[in-house]
Amino acid sequence: MAPPEAAAAMTRCGSCAAFGKLARERGLGRHLHHPQPASRLLRRRPVLLLSRGRSIGYYATEQITRDELTGLMAGDGELEQLSHELEAMGGAAADAAQVLGEEVQEPGIPRRPAPGERAAMTVRVGVIGTGMMGGDHIRRISQVLSGGAVTAVSDADSGRAAQVAAGLPGARVHPAGQELITDSAVDAVVVTSWGPAHEQYVLAAIAAGKPVFCEKPLATTAEACQRIVAAEQAAGRRLVQVGFMRRYDAGYRALKAAVAAGEIGPPLLMHCVHRNAAVPPYGFTTEMMISDSAVHEIDLVRWLFGEEVAAVRVLKPRRSSRGAAGLHDPLLVVLETAGGILVDVEVFVNATYGYDIRGEIVGEHGTVALADGGRTVLKHGGRRGDAVPADWRERFGAAFDTELQDWLTSVAAGRCTGPGSWDGLAATVIAQACHQALHSGHRTEVALPARPEFYARPGGPA
Ligand code: NAD
Ligand code: ISE
């Protein structure tokens, strides 16, 4: 265990946050002190200075000299200059170099593994927003999945955060999400606050160089999503995963595989049903039926068919009397892909009887659909039936598990593989076009900007 002053020296000099701050003040950008990706450095030499913020925060296991430290930044004059300045700051770099052989371990916080222990790594997760989804993700990270531990929580409702933390040994409660993000006991961040607050936390996580899993929507406006996409590109590596969990659902994956294998021929149409038992009587707007609910189908269409959505229409059937006044429930959303596939989505958020999700793709010589029904069939009193899930936690429980496990595993490996901020931006742009179509009643073309090379590799599981 390093003495506290040594740990402080390491934090000052070795952490991405401190380095990044200095680099930003000098107008050098955020991650310039890593002249090469961490993985390449790892392969090249056994003794490394890797910053916590840069990826998953390995500490070097052997001592490293000041010259070696400077050498890691060699090849870039500005960086070398920066490192000399750091050395001039009371020899902090040299001090840090001397203590890098030690591990810093804080009480109640999982130990940071050395490079050789990569497989057994525990990703220390901070969760912002401890409501329904936050609580469910905390449960799965703590009790179901491997390789993660929740070490910090924050919520606008501090009482709720404290209550959740009480069930998590050693977890800290932060009054503000920004503080949680810069907490040295947090390697990666889960954002499960309400949508309008997503942007600020995702941007702060990118600034801190920490991977962030953000529940959908990435942000509520295209402009906010653009700011995230710009910040991530400036950071130089993908850090953001968006919670489009249906990509991890076994049923949807089977649909995608069937289409890809040509089993039904070229796809022509898709029929979707998205029914919630109910939504809160206050605060849930007609627009949210698209940006909060149908956004899942919007993402699916792009992922299933590998095509962008080019135009949209929104039709308004007679409204159900079950919804709050002003809520136009149900809606029929029609998405038209660039290749001419038409997808109709019935969104009905006060269907009363349960959570009902359906999907059928019609191809030139066959169809493929999600199977309907639960795991058991009850026959009683001359009738036959099965259970309808209550909500998404039940219907997509396994998909959420796979999604979050995949994220933890990727974070531990220093990668970001799931649906990313470009997918989040695309979904929000399409949802906004649907809002326009909802109000105009017209077919509306989607104006998605050109995908930057940075996001050329399609996100999400194969
Ligand atoms: P919720 O209302 O139950 O929880 C949200 C929590 O965020 C609350 O505890 C609230 O106090 C907190 N919060 C609000 N503003 C905050 C802020 N500025 N800073 C910190 N905390 C703040 O809502 P929920 O159902 O858990 O939804 C949370 C997110 O998850 C939303 O983005 C929602 O769209 C998403 N969601 C996704 C799915 C899915 O199927 N993937 C399902 C439900 C919800
Ligand atoms: C909720 O926010 C979700 O994301 C669910 O997956 C979706 O089915 C539901 O309609 C939304 O309200």
Coordinates of C-alpha atoms and ligand atoms in Angstrom, one line a residue:
M1 CA 0.0 0.0 0.0
A2 CA 1.4 3.4 -1.0
P3 CA 1.6 6.0 1.7
P4 CA -1.0 8.7 1.2
E5 CA 1.4 11.4 0.0
A6 CA 2.8 9.0 -2.6
A7 CA -0.7 8.2 -3.7
A8 CA -1.3 11.9 -4.0
A9 CA 1.8 12.3 -6.1
M10 CA 0.7 9.6 -8.4
T11 CA -2.7 11.1 -8.8
R12 CA -1.3 14.5 -9.5
C13 CA 1.1 13.3 -12.1
G14 CA -0.2 10.0 -13.4
S15 CA -3.9 10.6 -13.7
C16 CA -5.5 11.6 -17.0
A17 CA -7.6 14.1 -15.2
A18 CA -4.7 16.2 -13.9
F19 CA -2.7 15.8 -17.1
G20 CA -5.8 16.5 -19.2
K21 CA -6.5 19.7 -17.2
L22 CA -3.0 21.0 -17.7
A23 CA -3.1 20.0 -21.4
R24 CA -6.5 21.8 -21.8
E25 CA -5.2 24.9 -20.0
R26 CA -2.4 25.0 -22.5
G27 CA -4.7 24.4 -25.4
L28 CA -3.2 21.0 -26.2
G29 CA -6.4 18.9 -26.2
R30 CA -7.4 16.1 -23.9
H31 CA -5.5 13.0 -24.4
L32 CA -2.4 14.1 -26.0
H33 CA -0.2 12.7 -23.3
H34 CA -0.9 9.3 -24.7
P35 CA 1.0 9.3 -27.9
Q36 CA -0.2 5.7 -28.7
P37 CA -3.2 3.7 -27.7
A38 CA -2.8 2.0 -24.4
S39 CA -3.1 -1.5 -25.9
R40 CA -0.1 -0.8 -28.2
L41 CA 1.9 0.4 -25.3
L42 CA 0.9 -2.7 -23.4
R43 CA 2.3 -5.0 -26.1
R44 CA 5.4 -3.0 -26.4
R45 CA 6.7 -2.9 -22.9
P46 CA 6.0 -4.6 -19.7
V47 CA 6.4 -1.6 -17.5
L48 CA 3.8 1.1 -18.2
L49 CA 2.5 4.4 -17.1
L50 CA -1.1 4.3 -18.0
S51 CA -3.5 6.9 -16.7
R52 CA -6.6 5.9 -14.8
G53 CA -8.8 8.2 -16.8
R54 CA -7.4 7.1 -20.2
S55 CA -9.0 3.6 -20.0
I56 CA -9.3 1.3 -17.1
G57 CA -6.5 2.6 -15.0
Y58 CA -3.7 0.1 -14.7
Y59 CA -0.8 1.1 -12.6
A60 CA 2.7 0.1 -13.4
T61 CA 3.8 -2.8 -11.3
E62 CA 7.5 -1.9 -11.4
Q63 CA 9.3 1.3 -10.8
I64 CA 9.8 3.5 -13.8
T65 CA 12.4 6.3 -14.0
R66 CA 11.8 9.9 -14.9
D67 CA 13.5 9.4 -18.2
E68 CA 11.3 6.4 -19.0
L69 CA 8.2 8.4 -18.1
T70 CA 9.3 11.2 -20.4
G71 CA 10.2 8.7 -23.0
L72 CA 6.6 7.4 -23.1
M73 CA 5.7 10.8 -24.4
A74 CA 8.5 11.0 -26.8
G75 CA 7.9 12.0 -30.4
D76 CA 5.7 14.9 -29.7
G77 CA 7.5 18.2 -28.9
E78 CA 4.6 19.7 -27.1
L79 CA 4.1 16.7 -25.0
E80 CA 7.7 16.5 -24.0
Q81 CA 7.5 20.1 -23.1
L82 CA 4.4 19.4 -21.0
S83 CA 6.2 16.6 -19.2
H84 CA 9.1 18.9 -18.4
E85 CA 6.8 21.4 -17.0
L86 CA 5.3 18.7 -14.8
E87 CA 8.7 17.7 -13.6
A88 CA 9.3 21.3 -12.7
M89 CA 6.2 21.2 -10.6
G90 CA 8.1 20.0 -7.5
G91 CA 9.4 16.9 -9.3
A92 CA 5.9 15.3 -9.2
A93 CA 6.6 13.2 -12.2
A94 CA 9.7 11.8 -10.6
D95 CA 7.9 11.2 -7.4
A96 CA 5.1 9.4 -9.2
A97 CA 7.6 7.3 -11.0
Q98 CA 9.0 6.2 -7.7
V99 CA 5.7 5.1 -6.3
L100 CA 4.3 3.4 -9.4
G101 CA 5.3 0.0 -8.0
E102 CA 2.7 0.3 -5.3
E103 CA -1.0 -0.2 -5.5
V104 CA -3.4 2.3 -4.1
Q105 CA -6.3 0.6 -2.4
E106 CA -9.1 2.4 -0.7
P107 CA -11.2 0.8 2.0
G108 CA -14.3 -0.9 0.7
I109 CA -13.3 -0.3 -2.9
P110 CA -12.3 -3.3 -5.1
R111 CA -8.6 -3.6 -5.7
R112 CA -7.2 -2.3 -9.0
P113 CA -5.7 -5.3 -10.7
A114 CA -2.2 -5.3 -12.2
P115 CA -1.9 -5.8 -16.0
G116 CA -1.4 -9.5 -15.7
E117 CA -4.7 -9.8 -13.9
R118 CA -6.7 -8.3 -16.7
A119 CA -9.2 -11.1 -17.0
A120 CA -10.2 -10.9 -13.3
M121 CA -10.5 -7.1 -13.4
T122 CA -13.3 -5.4 -11.6
V123 CA -14.7 -2.3 -13.3
R124 CA -15.7 0.2 -10.6
V125 CA -18.9 1.7 -11.7
G126 CA -20.6 5.0 -10.7
V127 CA -24.3 5.2 -11.3
I128 CA -26.1 8.6 -11.8
G129 CA -29.8 8.3 -11.4
T130 CA -31.0 5.6 -9.0
G131 CA -34.6 5.3 -10.0
M132 CA -36.2 2.4 -11.7
M133 CA -33.6 1.7 -14.4
G134 CA -30.6 2.8 -12.2
G135 CA -31.8 0.5 -9.5
D136 CA -32.3 -2.4 -11.9
H137 CA -28.8 -1.9 -13.4
I138 CA -27.2 -1.6 -10.0
R139 CA -28.9 -4.9 -9.0
R140 CA -27.6 -6.7 -12.1
I141 CA -24.0 -5.3 -11.8
S142 CA -23.9 -6.2 -8.1
Q143 CA -25.7 -9.5 -8.1
V144 CA -26.0 -11.0 -11.6
L145 CA -23.0 -10.0 -13.8
S146 CA -19.3 -10.5 -13.4
G147 CA -16.5 -8.0 -13.5
G148 CA -18.3 -5.0 -12.1
A149 CA -18.9 -3.4 -8.8
V150 CA -21.0 -0.3 -8.0
T151 CA -18.7 2.0 -6.0
A152 CA -20.6 5.3 -6.2
V153 CA -24.1 6.6 -6.7
S154 CA -25.7 10.0 -7.2
D155 CA -29.3 11.2 -7.7
A156 CA -31.0 14.5 -7.7
D157 CA -33.0 12.9 -4.9
S158 CA -30.2 12.5 -2.4
G159 CA -32.4 10.4 -0.1
R160 CA -33.0 7.9 -2.8
A161 CA -29.3 7.7 -3.6
A162 CA -28.4 7.2 0.1
Q163 CA -31.0 4.5 0.4
V164 CA -29.6 2.6 -2.6
A165 CA -26.0 3.1 -1.4
A166 CA -27.0 1.5 2.0
G167 CA -27.3 -1.8 0.2
L168 CA -23.9 -1.5 -1.5
P169 CA -20.9 -2.1 0.8
G170 CA -18.3 0.7 0.5
A171 CA -20.3 2.7 -2.1
R172 CA -20.1 6.5 -1.9
V173 CA -22.9 8.9 -2.3
H174 CA -22.2 12.0 -4.3
P175 CA -24.4 15.1 -4.1
A176 CA -23.6 15.9 -7.7
G177 CA -23.2 13.6 -10.7
Q178 CA -20.1 15.6 -11.9
E179 CA -18.4 14.8 -8.6
L180 CA -19.1 11.1 -9.0
I181 CA -17.6 11.2 -12.5
T182 CA -14.3 12.5 -11.2
D183 CA -14.2 10.2 -8.2
S184 CA -11.0 8.2 -8.3
A185 CA -13.0 5.1 -7.2
V186 CA -15.0 5.3 -10.4
D187 CA -13.6 3.7 -13.6
A188 CA -16.8 3.9 -15.7
V189 CA -20.1 5.6 -15.4
V190 CA -23.7 4.5 -15.9
V191 CA -26.2 7.4 -16.6
T192 CA -29.8 6.5 -15.7
S193 CA -31.1 9.9 -14.8
W194 CA -34.0 11.3 -16.9
G195 CA -33.3 12.1 -20.5
P196 CA -32.8 15.9 -20.4
A197 CA -29.9 15.4 -17.9
H198 CA -28.0 12.8 -20.0
E199 CA -26.0 15.3 -22.0
Q200 CA -24.2 17.0 -19.1
Y201 CA -23.1 13.7 -17.6
V202 CA -22.0 12.1 -20.8
L203 CA -20.0 15.1 -21.7
A204 CA -18.4 15.2 -18.3
A205 CA -17.5 11.5 -18.5
I206 CA -15.9 12.0 -21.9
A207 CA -13.9 15.0 -20.5
A208 CA -12.7 12.7 -17.7
G209 CA -11.8 10.1 -20.2
K210 CA -14.1 7.5 -18.6
P211 CA -16.3 5.0 -20.5
V212 CA -20.0 5.8 -20.1
F213 CA -23.1 3.7 -20.6
C214 CA -26.0 6.0 -21.1
E215 CA -29.6 4.8 -21.1
K216 CA -31.6 5.9 -24.1
P217 CA -32.1 8.5 -25.3
L218 CA -28.5 9.6 -25.6
A219 CA -29.9 13.1 -25.4
T220 CA -33.2 14.7 -26.1
T221 CA -32.2 17.0 -29.0
A222 CA -30.1 16.4 -32.1
E223 CA -27.9 19.4 -31.1
A224 CA -27.1 17.9 -27.7
C225 CA -26.3 14.6 -29.4
Q226 CA -24.0 16.5 -31.9
R227 CA -22.1 18.0 -29.0
I228 CA -21.5 14.5 -27.5
V229 CA -20.4 13.2 -30.9
A230 CA -18.0 16.1 -31.3
A231 CA -16.6 15.7 -27.8
E232 CA -16.0 12.0 -28.3
Q233 CA -14.2 12.6 -31.6
A234 CA -12.1 15.3 -29.9
A235 CA -11.2 12.8 -27.2
G236 CA -9.9 10.5 -29.9
R237 CA -11.6 7.2 -28.9
R238 CA -15.1 5.8 -28.4
L239 CA -16.2 6.1 -24.8
V240 CA -20.0 6.1 -25.1
Q241 CA -22.5 3.2 -25.3
V242 CA -26.2 3.9 -25.5
G243 CA -28.8 1.6 -23.9
F244 CA -30.4 0.1 -27.0
M245 CA -30.8 -3.2 -25.3
R246 CA -33.0 -4.8 -27.9
R247 CA -29.9 -5.4 -30.0
Y248 CA -29.0 -7.9 -27.3
D249 CA -32.3 -9.7 -27.2
A250 CA -32.2 -13.3 -28.4
G251 CA -35.4 -12.9 -30.5
Y252 CA -34.3 -9.8 -32.4
R253 CA -30.8 -11.3 -32.9
A254 CA -32.5 -14.3 -34.5
L255 CA -34.5 -12.0 -36.8
K256 CA -31.3 -10.2 -37.9
A257 CA -29.6 -13.6 -38.4
A258 CA -32.5 -14.9 -40.5
V259 CA -32.5 -11.7 -42.7
A260 CA -28.7 -11.8 -43.1
A261 CA -28.8 -15.5 -44.1
G262 CA -31.3 -14.7 -46.8
E263 CA -33.9 -17.1 -45.3
I264 CA -36.8 -14.9 -46.2
G265 CA -35.3 -13.2 -49.2
P266 CA -34.9 -9.5 -49.5
P267 CA -36.9 -7.8 -46.7
L268 CA -39.9 -5.7 -47.9
L269 CA -41.8 -4.7 -44.8
M270 CA -41.8 -5.0 -41.0
H271 CA -44.7 -4.8 -38.6
C272 CA -44.0 -3.8 -35.0
V273 CA -46.2 -3.5 -31.9
H274 CA -45.0 -1.5 -28.9
R275 CA -47.5 -1.5 -26.1
N276 CA -47.0 -0.4 -22.5
A277 CA -49.6 -1.3 -19.8
A278 CA -49.6 2.3 -18.8
V279 CA -47.4 5.4 -18.5
P280 CA -47.4 8.0 -15.7
P281 CA -50.5 10.2 -15.9
Y282 CA -48.3 13.4 -15.7
G283 CA -45.3 14.3 -17.8
F284 CA -45.5 11.7 -20.5
T285 CA -46.2 13.5 -23.7
T286 CA -47.3 12.4 -27.2
E287 CA -43.8 13.2 -28.4
M288 CA -42.4 10.9 -25.8
M289 CA -44.3 8.0 -27.3
I290 CA -41.8 8.4 -30.1
S291 CA -38.6 9.6 -28.4
D292 CA -39.0 7.4 -25.3
S293 CA -40.8 4.3 -26.7
A294 CA -40.6 4.0 -30.5
V295 CA -37.0 5.1 -30.3
H296 CA -36.2 1.4 -29.7
E297 CA -37.8 0.4 -33.0
I298 CA -36.1 3.4 -34.7
D299 CA -32.7 2.0 -33.6
L300 CA -33.7 -1.6 -34.4
V301 CA -34.6 -0.8 -38.0
R302 CA -31.1 0.8 -38.6
W303 CA -29.5 -2.2 -36.9
L304 CA -31.6 -5.0 -38.4
F305 CA -31.4 -3.9 -42.0
G306 CA -28.1 -1.9 -41.9
E307 CA -29.9 1.0 -43.7
E308 CA -30.7 4.5 -42.5
V309 CA -34.2 5.7 -42.1
A310 CA -34.8 8.2 -44.9
A311 CA -38.4 9.4 -44.2
V312 CA -41.1 9.1 -41.7
R313 CA -44.9 9.5 -41.2
V314 CA -47.0 9.5 -38.1
L315 CA -50.7 8.6 -38.2
K316 CA -53.2 9.4 -35.4
P317 CA -56.0 6.8 -35.0
R318 CA -58.9 7.6 -32.7
R319 CA -57.4 8.2 -29.3
S320 CA -57.9 5.9 -26.3
S321 CA -59.8 7.5 -23.4
R322 CA -57.3 5.7 -21.0
G323 CA -54.5 8.2 -21.6
A324 CA -54.1 11.5 -19.8
A325 CA -55.8 14.5 -21.5
G326 CA -53.6 15.7 -24.3
L327 CA -51.9 12.4 -24.9
H328 CA -52.7 11.1 -28.3
D329 CA -52.5 7.4 -27.6
P330 CA -52.1 5.2 -29.7
L331 CA -50.0 6.4 -32.7
L332 CA -48.9 4.6 -35.9
V333 CA -45.3 5.5 -36.9
V334 CA -44.2 4.5 -40.4
L335 CA -40.4 4.4 -41.1
E336 CA -39.1 4.2 -44.6
T337 CA -35.5 3.0 -45.0
A338 CA -33.2 4.3 -47.7
G339 CA -33.6 1.1 -49.6
G340 CA -37.5 1.3 -49.5
I341 CA -38.3 -1.1 -46.7
L342 CA -41.5 0.1 -44.9
V343 CA -41.8 -0.4 -41.1
D344 CA -45.0 0.3 -39.3
V345 CA -44.9 0.7 -35.5
E346 CA -48.0 0.7 -33.4
V347 CA -47.2 2.6 -30.2
F348 CA -49.8 2.2 -27.6
V349 CA -48.7 3.2 -24.1
N350 CA -51.9 2.7 -22.1
A351 CA -52.8 -0.7 -23.4
T352 CA -53.7 -1.8 -19.9
Y353 CA -53.2 -5.5 -20.2
G354 CA -49.4 -5.7 -20.0
Y355 CA -46.2 -5.0 -21.9
D356 CA -46.5 -6.4 -25.4
I357 CA -43.7 -6.2 -28.0
R358 CA -44.0 -7.8 -31.4
G359 CA -42.1 -7.7 -34.6
E360 CA -42.5 -9.5 -38.0
I361 CA -40.3 -9.0 -41.0
V362 CA -41.9 -9.8 -44.4
G363 CA -39.5 -10.9 -47.1
E364 CA -39.9 -11.8 -50.8
H365 CA -40.3 -15.5 -50.0
G366 CA -41.1 -15.8 -46.3
T367 CA -41.6 -14.1 -43.0
V368 CA -39.8 -14.2 -39.7
A369 CA -41.3 -13.0 -36.4
L370 CA -40.6 -12.7 -32.7
A371 CA -42.3 -15.7 -31.0
D372 CA -45.2 -14.6 -28.9
G373 CA -45.9 -15.9 -25.5
G374 CA -44.2 -16.7 -22.2
R375 CA -42.5 -19.9 -21.0
T376 CA -45.6 -21.6 -19.7
V377 CA -49.1 -22.2 -21.0
L378 CA -51.9 -22.4 -18.6
K379 CA -55.0 -24.4 -19.5
H380 CA -57.9 -23.9 -17.2
G381 CA -61.7 -23.7 -17.3
G382 CA -61.8 -24.5 -21.0
R383 CA -59.3 -21.7 -21.9
R384 CA -55.7 -21.7 -22.8
G385 CA -53.3 -18.8 -22.0
D386 CA -49.9 -17.6 -21.0
A387 CA -48.5 -14.6 -19.1
V388 CA -48.0 -11.2 -20.6
P389 CA -44.9 -9.4 -19.1
A390 CA -45.6 -6.5 -16.8
D391 CA -42.9 -4.2 -18.3
W392 CA -39.6 -4.1 -20.1
R393 CA -37.6 -5.3 -17.1
E394 CA -39.4 -8.6 -17.4
R395 CA -39.6 -8.8 -21.2
F396 CA -36.0 -7.7 -21.8
G397 CA -34.4 -8.8 -18.5
A398 CA -32.0 -11.2 -20.3
A399 CA -31.2 -8.6 -23.0
F400 CA -30.3 -6.0 -20.3
D401 CA -28.0 -8.6 -18.6
T402 CA -26.2 -9.4 -21.9
E403 CA -26.0 -5.7 -22.8
L404 CA -24.4 -4.6 -19.4
Q405 CA -22.2 -7.7 -19.3
D406 CA -20.9 -6.9 -22.7
W407 CA -20.3 -3.3 -21.7
L408 CA -18.4 -4.3 -18.5
T409 CA -16.3 -6.8 -20.5
S410 CA -15.5 -4.2 -23.2
V411 CA -14.6 -1.6 -20.6
A412 CA -12.2 -4.0 -18.9
A413 CA -10.6 -4.7 -22.2
G414 CA -10.3 -1.0 -23.0
R415 CA -12.8 -1.2 -25.9
C416 CA -16.2 0.2 -26.7
T417 CA -18.2 -2.1 -28.9
G418 CA -22.0 -1.6 -28.4
P419 CA -24.3 0.9 -30.0
G420 CA -22.6 4.2 -29.7
S421 CA -23.1 8.0 -29.7
W422 CA -23.6 8.0 -33.5
D423 CA -26.4 5.5 -33.1
G424 CA -27.8 7.7 -30.3
L425 CA -27.6 10.8 -32.6
A426 CA -29.3 9.0 -35.5
A427 CA -32.1 7.8 -33.3
T428 CA -32.7 11.3 -31.9
V429 CA -32.6 12.9 -35.4
I430 CA -35.2 10.3 -36.7
A431 CA -37.3 10.8 -33.6
Q432 CA -37.3 14.5 -34.1
A433 CA -38.4 14.0 -37.8
C434 CA -41.3 11.9 -36.4
H435 CA -42.2 14.8 -34.1
Q436 CA -42.4 17.1 -37.1
A437 CA -44.5 14.5 -39.0
L438 CA -46.8 14.1 -36.0
H439 CA -47.5 17.8 -36.0
S440 CA -47.6 18.4 -39.8
G441 CA -49.3 15.1 -40.7
H442 CA -46.9 14.9 -43.7
R443 CA -44.3 12.5 -44.8
T444 CA -41.0 14.0 -43.5
E445 CA -37.6 13.3 -44.8
V446 CA -34.8 12.7 -42.3
A447 CA -31.8 15.0 -42.5
L448 CA -29.1 12.8 -40.9
P449 CA -25.6 14.3 -41.3
A450 CA -22.9 12.2 -43.0
R451 CA -21.4 9.6 -40.7
P452 CA -17.8 10.6 -39.8
E453 CA -15.1 8.2 -40.5
F454 CA -14.6 7.9 -36.7
Y455 CA -17.9 6.0 -36.5
A456 CA -17.4 4.0 -39.7
R457 CA -17.5 0.7 -37.9
P458 CA -21.1 -0.1 -37.2
G459 CA -21.7 -0.3 -33.5
G460 CA -23.4 -3.0 -31.6
P461 CA -23.1 -6.8 -31.4
A462 CA -22.8 -8.6 -34.7
Ligands
NAD1 P1 -36.9 7.2 -13.0 O1 -37.7 8.4 -12.9 O2 -37.4 5.9 -12.2 O3 -35.5 7.4 -12.4 C1 -34.7 8.6 -12.8 C2 -33.9 9.0 -11.7 O4 -33.0 10.1 -12.1 C3 -34.7 9.6 -10.5 O5 -34.3 8.9 -9.3 C4 -34.4 11.1 -10.5 O6 -34.4 11.6 -9.2 C5 -33.0 11.1 -11.1 N1 -32.6 12.3 -11.7 C6 -33.4 13.1 -12.5 N2 -32.7 14.2 -12.9 C7 -31.4 14.0 -12.4 C8 -30.3 14.8 -12.5 N3 -30.2 15.9 -13.2 N4 -29.2 14.3 -11.9 C9 -29.2 13.1 -11.2 N5 -30.3 12.4 -11.1 C10 -31.4 12.8 -11.7 O7 -36.8 6.9 -14.5 P2 -36.3 5.5 -15.2 O8 -37.5 4.8 -15.7 O9 -35.3 4.8 -14.3 O10 -35.5 6.1 -16.5 C11 -34.2 6.5 -16.4 C12 -33.6 6.4 -17.8 O11 -33.7 5.1 -18.3 C13 -34.3 7.3 -18.8 O12 -33.4 7.8 -19.7 C14 -35.2 6.3 -19.6 O13 -35.5 6.7 -20.9 C15 -34.4 5.1 -19.5 N6 -35.1 3.8 -19.6 C16 -34.7 2.9 -20.5 C17 -35.5 1.7 -20.6 C18 -35.0 0.7 -21.6 O14 -35.9 -0.2 -21.9 N7 -33.8 0.7 -22.1 C19 -36.6 1.5 -19.8 C20 -37.0 2.5 -18.9 C21 -36.2 3.7 -18.8
ISE2 C1 -39.4 3.0 -21.6 O1 -38.7 4.2 -21.2 C2 -38.5 2.1 -22.3 O2 -37.4 2.4 -22.7 C3 -39.1 0.8 -22.6 O3 -38.2 -0.1 -23.2 C4 -40.2 1.1 -23.6 O4 -40.8 -0.1 -24.0 C5 -41.2 2.0 -22.9 O5 -42.2 2.3 -23.8 C6 -40.6 3.3 -22.5 O6 -41.5 4.1 -21.8

